[in-house]
Short mmCIF file of C-alpha atoms in Angstrom, two decimals:
data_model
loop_
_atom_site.label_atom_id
_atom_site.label_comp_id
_atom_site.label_asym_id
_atom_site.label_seq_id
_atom_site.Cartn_x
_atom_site.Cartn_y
_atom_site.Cartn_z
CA UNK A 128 35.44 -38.70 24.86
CA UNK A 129 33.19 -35.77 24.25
CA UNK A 130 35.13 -32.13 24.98
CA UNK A 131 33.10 -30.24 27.65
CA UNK A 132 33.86 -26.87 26.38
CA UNK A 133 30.61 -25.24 27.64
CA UNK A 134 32.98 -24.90 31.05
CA UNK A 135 34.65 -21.79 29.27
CA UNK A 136 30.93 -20.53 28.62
CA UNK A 137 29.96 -17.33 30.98
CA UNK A 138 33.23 -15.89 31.30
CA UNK A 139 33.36 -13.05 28.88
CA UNK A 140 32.55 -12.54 25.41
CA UNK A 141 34.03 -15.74 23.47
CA UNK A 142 35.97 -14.65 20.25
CA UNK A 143 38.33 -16.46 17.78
CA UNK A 144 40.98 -17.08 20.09
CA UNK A 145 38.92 -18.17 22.87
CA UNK A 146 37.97 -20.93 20.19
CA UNK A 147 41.66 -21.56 18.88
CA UNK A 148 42.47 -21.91 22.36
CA UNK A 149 39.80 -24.80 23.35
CA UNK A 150 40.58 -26.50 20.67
CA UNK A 151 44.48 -26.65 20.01
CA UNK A 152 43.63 -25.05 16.43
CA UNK A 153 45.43 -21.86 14.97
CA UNK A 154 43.84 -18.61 14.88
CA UNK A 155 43.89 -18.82 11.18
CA UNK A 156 42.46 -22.42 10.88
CA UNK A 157 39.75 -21.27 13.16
CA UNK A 158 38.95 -18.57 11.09
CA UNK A 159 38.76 -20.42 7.92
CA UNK A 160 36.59 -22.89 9.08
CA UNK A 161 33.90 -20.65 10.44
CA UNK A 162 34.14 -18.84 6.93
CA UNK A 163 32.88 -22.34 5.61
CA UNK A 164 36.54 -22.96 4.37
CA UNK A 165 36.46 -26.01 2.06
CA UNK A 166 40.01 -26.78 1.86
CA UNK A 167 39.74 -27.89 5.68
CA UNK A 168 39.15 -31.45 7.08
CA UNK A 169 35.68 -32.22 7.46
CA UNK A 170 37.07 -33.17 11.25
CA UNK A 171 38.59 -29.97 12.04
CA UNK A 172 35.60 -28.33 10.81
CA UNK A 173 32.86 -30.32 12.96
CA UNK A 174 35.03 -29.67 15.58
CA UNK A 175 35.36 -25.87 15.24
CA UNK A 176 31.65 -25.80 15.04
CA UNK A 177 30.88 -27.92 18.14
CA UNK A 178 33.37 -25.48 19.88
CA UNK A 179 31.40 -22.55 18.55
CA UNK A 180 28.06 -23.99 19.64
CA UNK A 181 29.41 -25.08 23.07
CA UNK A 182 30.66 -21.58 23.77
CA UNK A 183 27.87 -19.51 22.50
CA UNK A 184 30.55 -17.73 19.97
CA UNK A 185 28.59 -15.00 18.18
CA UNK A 186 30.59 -13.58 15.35
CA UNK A 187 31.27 -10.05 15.02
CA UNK A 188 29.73 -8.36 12.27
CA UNK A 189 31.40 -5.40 12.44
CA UNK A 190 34.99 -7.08 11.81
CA UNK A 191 34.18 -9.14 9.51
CA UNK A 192 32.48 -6.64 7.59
CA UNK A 193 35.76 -4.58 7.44
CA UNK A 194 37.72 -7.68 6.73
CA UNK A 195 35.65 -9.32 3.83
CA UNK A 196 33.36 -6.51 2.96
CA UNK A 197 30.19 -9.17 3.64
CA UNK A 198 27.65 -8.71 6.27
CA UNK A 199 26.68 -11.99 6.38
CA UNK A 200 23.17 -11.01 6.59
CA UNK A 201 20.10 -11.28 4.39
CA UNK A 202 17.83 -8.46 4.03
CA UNK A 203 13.68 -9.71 4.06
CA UNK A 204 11.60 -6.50 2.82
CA UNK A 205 8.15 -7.54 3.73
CA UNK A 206 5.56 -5.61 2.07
CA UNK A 207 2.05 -5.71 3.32
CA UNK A 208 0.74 -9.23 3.72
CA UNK A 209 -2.78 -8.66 4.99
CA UNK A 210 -4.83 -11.23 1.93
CA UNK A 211 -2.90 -13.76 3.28
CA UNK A 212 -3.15 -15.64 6.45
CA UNK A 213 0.25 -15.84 8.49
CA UNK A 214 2.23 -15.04 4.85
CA UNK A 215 4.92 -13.55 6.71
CA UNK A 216 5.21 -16.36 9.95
CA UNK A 217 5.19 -18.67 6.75
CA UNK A 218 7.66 -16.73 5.35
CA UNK A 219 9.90 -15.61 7.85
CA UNK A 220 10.12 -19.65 9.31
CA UNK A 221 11.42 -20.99 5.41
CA UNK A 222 14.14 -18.39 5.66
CA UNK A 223 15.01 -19.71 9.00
CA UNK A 224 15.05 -23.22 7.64
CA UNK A 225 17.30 -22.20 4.67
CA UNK A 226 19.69 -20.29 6.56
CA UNK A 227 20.46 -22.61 9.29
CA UNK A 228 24.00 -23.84 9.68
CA UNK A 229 25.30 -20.95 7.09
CA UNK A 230 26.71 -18.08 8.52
CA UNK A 231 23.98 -15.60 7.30
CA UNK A 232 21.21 -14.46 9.97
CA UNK A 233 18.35 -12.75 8.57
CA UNK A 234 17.16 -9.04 9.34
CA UNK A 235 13.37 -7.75 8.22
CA UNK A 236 12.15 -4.48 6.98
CA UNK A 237 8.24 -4.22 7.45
CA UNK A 238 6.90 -1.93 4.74
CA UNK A 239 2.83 -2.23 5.69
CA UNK A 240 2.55 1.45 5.82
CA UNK A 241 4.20 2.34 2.34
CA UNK A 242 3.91 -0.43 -0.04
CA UNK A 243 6.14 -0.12 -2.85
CA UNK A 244 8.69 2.71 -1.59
CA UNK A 245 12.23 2.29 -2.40
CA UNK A 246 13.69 3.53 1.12
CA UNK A 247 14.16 0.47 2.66
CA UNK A 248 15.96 -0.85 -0.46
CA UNK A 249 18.04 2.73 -0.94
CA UNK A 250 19.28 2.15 2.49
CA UNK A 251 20.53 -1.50 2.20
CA UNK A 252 22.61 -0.33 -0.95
CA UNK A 253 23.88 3.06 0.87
CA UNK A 254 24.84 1.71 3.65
CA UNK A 255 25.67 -2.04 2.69
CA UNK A 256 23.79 -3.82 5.63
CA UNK A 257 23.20 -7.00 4.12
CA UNK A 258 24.41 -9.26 1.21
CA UNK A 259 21.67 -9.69 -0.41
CA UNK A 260 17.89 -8.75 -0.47
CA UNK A 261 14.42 -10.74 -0.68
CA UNK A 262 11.43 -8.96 -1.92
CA UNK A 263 7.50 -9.52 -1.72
CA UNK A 264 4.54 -8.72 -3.68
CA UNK A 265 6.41 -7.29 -6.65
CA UNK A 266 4.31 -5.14 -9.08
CA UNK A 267 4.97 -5.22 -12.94
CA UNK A 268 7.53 -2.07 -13.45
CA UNK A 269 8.70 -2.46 -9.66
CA UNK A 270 10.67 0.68 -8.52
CA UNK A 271 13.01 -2.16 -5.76
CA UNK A 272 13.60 -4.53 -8.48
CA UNK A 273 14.94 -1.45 -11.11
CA UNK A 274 16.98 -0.25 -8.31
CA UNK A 275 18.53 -3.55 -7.26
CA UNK A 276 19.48 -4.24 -11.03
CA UNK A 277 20.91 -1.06 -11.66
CA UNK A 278 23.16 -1.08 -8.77
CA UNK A 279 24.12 -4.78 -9.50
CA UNK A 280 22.96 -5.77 -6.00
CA UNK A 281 21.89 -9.73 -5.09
CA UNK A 282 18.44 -10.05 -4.91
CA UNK A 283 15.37 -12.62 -5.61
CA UNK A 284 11.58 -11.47 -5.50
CA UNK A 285 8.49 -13.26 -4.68
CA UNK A 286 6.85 -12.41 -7.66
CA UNK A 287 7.17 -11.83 -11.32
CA UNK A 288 7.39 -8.11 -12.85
CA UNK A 289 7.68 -7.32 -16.85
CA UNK A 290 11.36 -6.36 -16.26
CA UNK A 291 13.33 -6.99 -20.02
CA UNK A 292 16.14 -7.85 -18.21
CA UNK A 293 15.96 -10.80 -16.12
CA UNK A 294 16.49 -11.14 -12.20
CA UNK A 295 15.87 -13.73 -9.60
CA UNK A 296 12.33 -14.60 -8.68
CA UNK A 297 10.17 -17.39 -7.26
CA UNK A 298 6.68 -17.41 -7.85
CA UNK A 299 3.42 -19.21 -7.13
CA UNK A 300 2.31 -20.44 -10.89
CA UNK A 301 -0.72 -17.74 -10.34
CA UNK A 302 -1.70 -19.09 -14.24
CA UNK A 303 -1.87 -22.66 -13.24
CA UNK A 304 -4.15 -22.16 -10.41
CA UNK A 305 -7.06 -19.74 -12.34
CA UNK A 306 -6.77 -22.49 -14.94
CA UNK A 307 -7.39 -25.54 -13.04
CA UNK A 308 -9.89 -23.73 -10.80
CA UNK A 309 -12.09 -22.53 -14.22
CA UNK A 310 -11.81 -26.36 -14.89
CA UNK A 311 -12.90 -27.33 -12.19
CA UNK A 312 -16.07 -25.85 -11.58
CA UNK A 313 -16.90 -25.98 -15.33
CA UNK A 314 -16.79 -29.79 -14.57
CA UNK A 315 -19.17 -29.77 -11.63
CA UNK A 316 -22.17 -27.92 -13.53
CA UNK A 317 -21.40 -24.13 -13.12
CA UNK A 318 -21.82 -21.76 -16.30
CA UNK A 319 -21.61 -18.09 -14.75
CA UNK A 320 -18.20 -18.14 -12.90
CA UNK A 321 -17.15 -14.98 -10.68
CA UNK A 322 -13.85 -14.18 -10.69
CA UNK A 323 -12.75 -12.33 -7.15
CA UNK A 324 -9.04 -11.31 -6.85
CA UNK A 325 -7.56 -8.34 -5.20
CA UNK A 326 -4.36 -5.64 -5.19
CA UNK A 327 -4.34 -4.41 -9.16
CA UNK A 328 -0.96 -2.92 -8.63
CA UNK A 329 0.48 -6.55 -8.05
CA UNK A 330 2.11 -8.45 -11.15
CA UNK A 331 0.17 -11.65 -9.70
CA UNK A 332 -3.22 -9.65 -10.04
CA UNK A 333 -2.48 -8.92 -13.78
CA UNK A 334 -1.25 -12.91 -14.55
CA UNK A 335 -4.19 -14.15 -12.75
CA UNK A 336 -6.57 -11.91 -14.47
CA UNK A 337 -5.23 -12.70 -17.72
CA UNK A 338 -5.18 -16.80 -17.12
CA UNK A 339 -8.83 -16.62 -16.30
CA UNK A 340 -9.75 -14.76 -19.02
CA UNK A 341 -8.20 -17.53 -21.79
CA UNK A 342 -9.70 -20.26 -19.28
CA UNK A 343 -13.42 -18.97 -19.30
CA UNK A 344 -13.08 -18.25 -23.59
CA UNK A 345 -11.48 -22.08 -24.05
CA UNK A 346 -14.85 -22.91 -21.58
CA UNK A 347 -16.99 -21.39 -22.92
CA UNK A 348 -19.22 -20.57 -20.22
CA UNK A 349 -20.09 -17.04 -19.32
CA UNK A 350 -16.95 -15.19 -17.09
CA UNK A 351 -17.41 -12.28 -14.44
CA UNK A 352 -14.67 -10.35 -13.13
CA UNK A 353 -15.53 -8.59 -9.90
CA UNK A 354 -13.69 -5.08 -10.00
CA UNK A 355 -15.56 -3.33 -7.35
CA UNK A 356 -13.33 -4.21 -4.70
CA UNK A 357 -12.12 -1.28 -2.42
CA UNK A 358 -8.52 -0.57 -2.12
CA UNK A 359 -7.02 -2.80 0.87
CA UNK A 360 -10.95 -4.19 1.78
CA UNK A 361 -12.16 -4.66 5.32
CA UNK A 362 -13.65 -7.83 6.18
CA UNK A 363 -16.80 -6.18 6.81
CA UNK A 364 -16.36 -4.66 3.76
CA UNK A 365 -16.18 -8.29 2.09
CA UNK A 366 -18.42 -9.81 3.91
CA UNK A 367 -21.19 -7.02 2.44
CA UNK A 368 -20.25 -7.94 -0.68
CA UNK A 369 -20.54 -11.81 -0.14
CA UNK A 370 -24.50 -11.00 0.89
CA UNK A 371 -24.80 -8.27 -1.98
CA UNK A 372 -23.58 -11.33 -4.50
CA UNK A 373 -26.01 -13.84 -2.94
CA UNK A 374 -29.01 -11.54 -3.02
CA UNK A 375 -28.12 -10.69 -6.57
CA UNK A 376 -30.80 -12.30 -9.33
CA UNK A 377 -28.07 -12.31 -11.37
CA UNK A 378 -25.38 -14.44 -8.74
CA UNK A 379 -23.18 -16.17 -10.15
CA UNK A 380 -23.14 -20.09 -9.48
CA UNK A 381 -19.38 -20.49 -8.96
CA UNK A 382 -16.52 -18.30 -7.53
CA UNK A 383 -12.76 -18.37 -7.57
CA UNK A 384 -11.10 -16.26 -4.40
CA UNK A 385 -7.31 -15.54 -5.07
CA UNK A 386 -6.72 -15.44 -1.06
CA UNK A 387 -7.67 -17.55 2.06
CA UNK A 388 -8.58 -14.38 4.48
CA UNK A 389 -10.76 -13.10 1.95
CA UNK A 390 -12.66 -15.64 1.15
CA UNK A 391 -13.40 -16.33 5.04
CA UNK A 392 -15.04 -13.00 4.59
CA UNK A 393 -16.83 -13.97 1.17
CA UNK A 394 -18.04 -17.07 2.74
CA UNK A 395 -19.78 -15.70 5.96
CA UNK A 396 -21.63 -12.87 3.83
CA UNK A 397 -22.87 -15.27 1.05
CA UNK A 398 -24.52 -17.53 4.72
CA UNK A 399 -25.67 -14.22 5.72
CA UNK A 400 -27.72 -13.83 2.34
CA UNK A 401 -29.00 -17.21 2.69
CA UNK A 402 -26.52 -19.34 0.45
CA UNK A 403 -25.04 -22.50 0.56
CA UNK A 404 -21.75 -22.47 -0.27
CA UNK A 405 -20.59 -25.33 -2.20
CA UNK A 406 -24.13 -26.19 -3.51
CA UNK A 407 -25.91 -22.96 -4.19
CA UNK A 408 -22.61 -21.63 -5.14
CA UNK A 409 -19.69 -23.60 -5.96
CA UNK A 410 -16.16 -22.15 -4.82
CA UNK A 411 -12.53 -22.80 -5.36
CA UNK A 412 -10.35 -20.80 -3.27
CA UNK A 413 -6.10 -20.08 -2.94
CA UNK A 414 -5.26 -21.43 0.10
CA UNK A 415 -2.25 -20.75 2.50
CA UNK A 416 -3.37 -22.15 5.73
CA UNK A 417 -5.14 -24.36 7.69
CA UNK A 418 -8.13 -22.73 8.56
CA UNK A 419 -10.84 -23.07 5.94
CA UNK A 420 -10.70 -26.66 5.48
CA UNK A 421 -11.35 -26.97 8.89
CA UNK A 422 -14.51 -24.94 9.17
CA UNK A 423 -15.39 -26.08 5.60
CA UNK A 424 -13.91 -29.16 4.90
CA UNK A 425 -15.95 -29.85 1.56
CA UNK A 426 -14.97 -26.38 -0.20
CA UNK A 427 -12.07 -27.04 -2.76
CA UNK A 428 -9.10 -25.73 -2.92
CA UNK A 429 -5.73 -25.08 -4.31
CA UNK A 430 -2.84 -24.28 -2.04
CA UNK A 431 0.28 -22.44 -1.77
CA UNK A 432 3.11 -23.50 0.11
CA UNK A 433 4.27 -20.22 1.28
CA UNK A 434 7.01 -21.98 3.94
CA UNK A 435 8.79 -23.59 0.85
CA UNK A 436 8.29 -20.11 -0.77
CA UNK A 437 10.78 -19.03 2.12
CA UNK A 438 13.25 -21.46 1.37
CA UNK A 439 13.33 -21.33 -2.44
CA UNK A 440 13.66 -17.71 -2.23
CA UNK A 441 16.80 -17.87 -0.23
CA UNK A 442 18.39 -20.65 -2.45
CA UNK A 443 17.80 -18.84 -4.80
CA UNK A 444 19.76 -15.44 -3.08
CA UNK A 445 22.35 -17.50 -1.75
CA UNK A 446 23.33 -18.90 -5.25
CA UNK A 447 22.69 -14.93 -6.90
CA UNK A 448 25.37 -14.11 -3.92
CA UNK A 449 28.02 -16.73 -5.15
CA UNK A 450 27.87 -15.32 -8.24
CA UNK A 451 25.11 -17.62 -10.23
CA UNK A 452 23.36 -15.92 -13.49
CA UNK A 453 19.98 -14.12 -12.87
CA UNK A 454 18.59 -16.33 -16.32
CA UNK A 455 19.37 -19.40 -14.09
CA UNK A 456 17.24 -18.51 -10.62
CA UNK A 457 13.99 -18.01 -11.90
CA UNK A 458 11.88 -21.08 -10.71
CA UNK A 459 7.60 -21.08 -10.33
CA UNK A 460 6.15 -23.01 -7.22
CA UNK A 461 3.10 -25.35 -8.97
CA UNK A 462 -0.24 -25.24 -6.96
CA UNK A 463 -1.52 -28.08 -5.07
CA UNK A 464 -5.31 -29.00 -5.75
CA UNK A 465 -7.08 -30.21 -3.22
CA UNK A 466 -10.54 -30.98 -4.72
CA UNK A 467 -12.64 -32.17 -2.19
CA UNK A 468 -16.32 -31.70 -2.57
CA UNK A 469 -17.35 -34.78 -5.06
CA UNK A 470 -15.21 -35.93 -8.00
#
């Protein structure tokens, strides 16, 4: 017979006890098992847990802060995500998936405004309010990543830096894509390829640029690297530069975009100069949602799966917290071609 113990629901704040009491468990036991004690019955364990469900039992941070000196919460700094389209929804919903049925909840720190600053990060390790930290768009000597390492704190970027020492990260394999994206249009007939990629203060900017350069010299077909871009570009902005490119007598005849959003951009102002993208110019594009293909369903592409990003990432934390060796959690997330104009 299933226990009804959503009865006891509604009348006043449920606690330990409340649980011990429903279930004819000590306080201790009860305790235990909601710390993910492993010495305990798999029985006595579902059943604490159904309790805790039924009765809405939130735990109390504060005391079990002072009693174990954990949080149970994992910090998400989320620097500015405006090249890619619904990055931090993505993002935010593989956490979510990795966290669930663990006793960590997740807390985010927004940092559009001031990308790079170490506040956010100084005040985690002042004031201890999580476990453990993830980190976006890391740069290549980045000021959160020295910081967590010298204090000894857990953490796991998105992104590579050029750190001696290792840490944590998960990565897209940045290399990987520029590679098979040079081959790739080398293979359908184009010979001046435009490289278009964006922050230079990123890590991923400087692997990217680097991969394309070896792919166009083991091509050999002529390589263009397009580093007029303004500093956090508007899509107006883009889209002049899309027309500018297809007016040009001198356009190139394929382009690789590192991000979704601006290629949408890209796209609309090489139509505005009278292009057809795709067969006037070829293009091979990072991609990171849904919406491109379905406006362009020929255009190539290679995507990132930014929702398993999420959950890697916090693997990967969870194991730092327990203790696992930063030369062990460092893992790269291989593109996934979707080639789909031709053979």
């Amino acid at each position: 017979m299933q226990n009804d113990w959503s009865k006891t629901a509604g009348k006043g704040r449920v606690t330990l006890k409340t649980i011990a009491e429903v279930t004819g468990l000590s306080l201790s036991t009860v305790s235990l098992s909601l710390r993910g004690g492993t010495t305990l019955k798999q029985e006595t364990r579902d059943k604490v847990a159904e309790a805790a469900k039924a009765l809405g039992y939130v735990p109390d941070r504060a005391g079990v802060r002072l009693r174990t000196g954990k949080t149970n919460v994992i910090a998400l700094v989320l620097e500015s995500s405006g090249d890619s389209i619904d990055f931090a929804r993505h993002m935010i919903k593989g956490i979510g998936q990795a966290i669930h049925g663990t006793r960590y909840h997740l807390t985010i720190a927004p940092e559009f405004d001031d990308p790079g600053s170490v506040e956010t990060i100084r005040y985690v390790l002042d004031n201890r309010t999580a476990d453990g930290v993830i980190i976006t768009h890391t740069g290549p000597r980045d000021r959160r990543v020295q910081l967590l390492m010298d204090a000894g704190f857990p953490f796991v970027s998105h992104g590579r830096t050029e750190f001696f020492t290792p840490h944590p990260y998960h990565d897209f394999h940045a290399e990987a894509f520029v590679a098979a994206s040079v081959d790739r249009l080398v293979a359908k007939g184009a010979r001046k390829i435009l490289l278009m990629v964006g922050d230079d203060s990123t890590t991923n900017y400087h692997n990217i640029v680097t991969a394309y350069r070896r792919a166009i010299a083991r091509s050999g077909v002529e390589g263009h690297l397009f580093d007029k871009m303004p500093a956090r570009a508007s899509a107006a902005e883009i889209r002049r530069i899309g027309e500018q490119l297809a007016q040009s007598p001198d356009r190139p005849d394929g382009i690789i975009s590192d991000t979704e959003l601006r290629t949408i951009s890209l796209v609309g102002g090489l139509q505005d100069g009278g292009v057809r993208v795709g067969k006037d110019v070829l293009l091979v594009y990072k991609q990171t949602s849904d919406i491109l293909p379905t406006f362009f369903p020929l255009l190539d592409s290679v995507r990132e799966d930014v929702f398993a990003a999420g959950v890697e990432l916090t693997n990967l934390l969870l194991r730092r917290i327990a203790g696992e060796p930063a030369e062990n959690l460092q893992t790269l997330a291989e593109p996934e071609l979707h080639w789909r104009s031709g053979n």
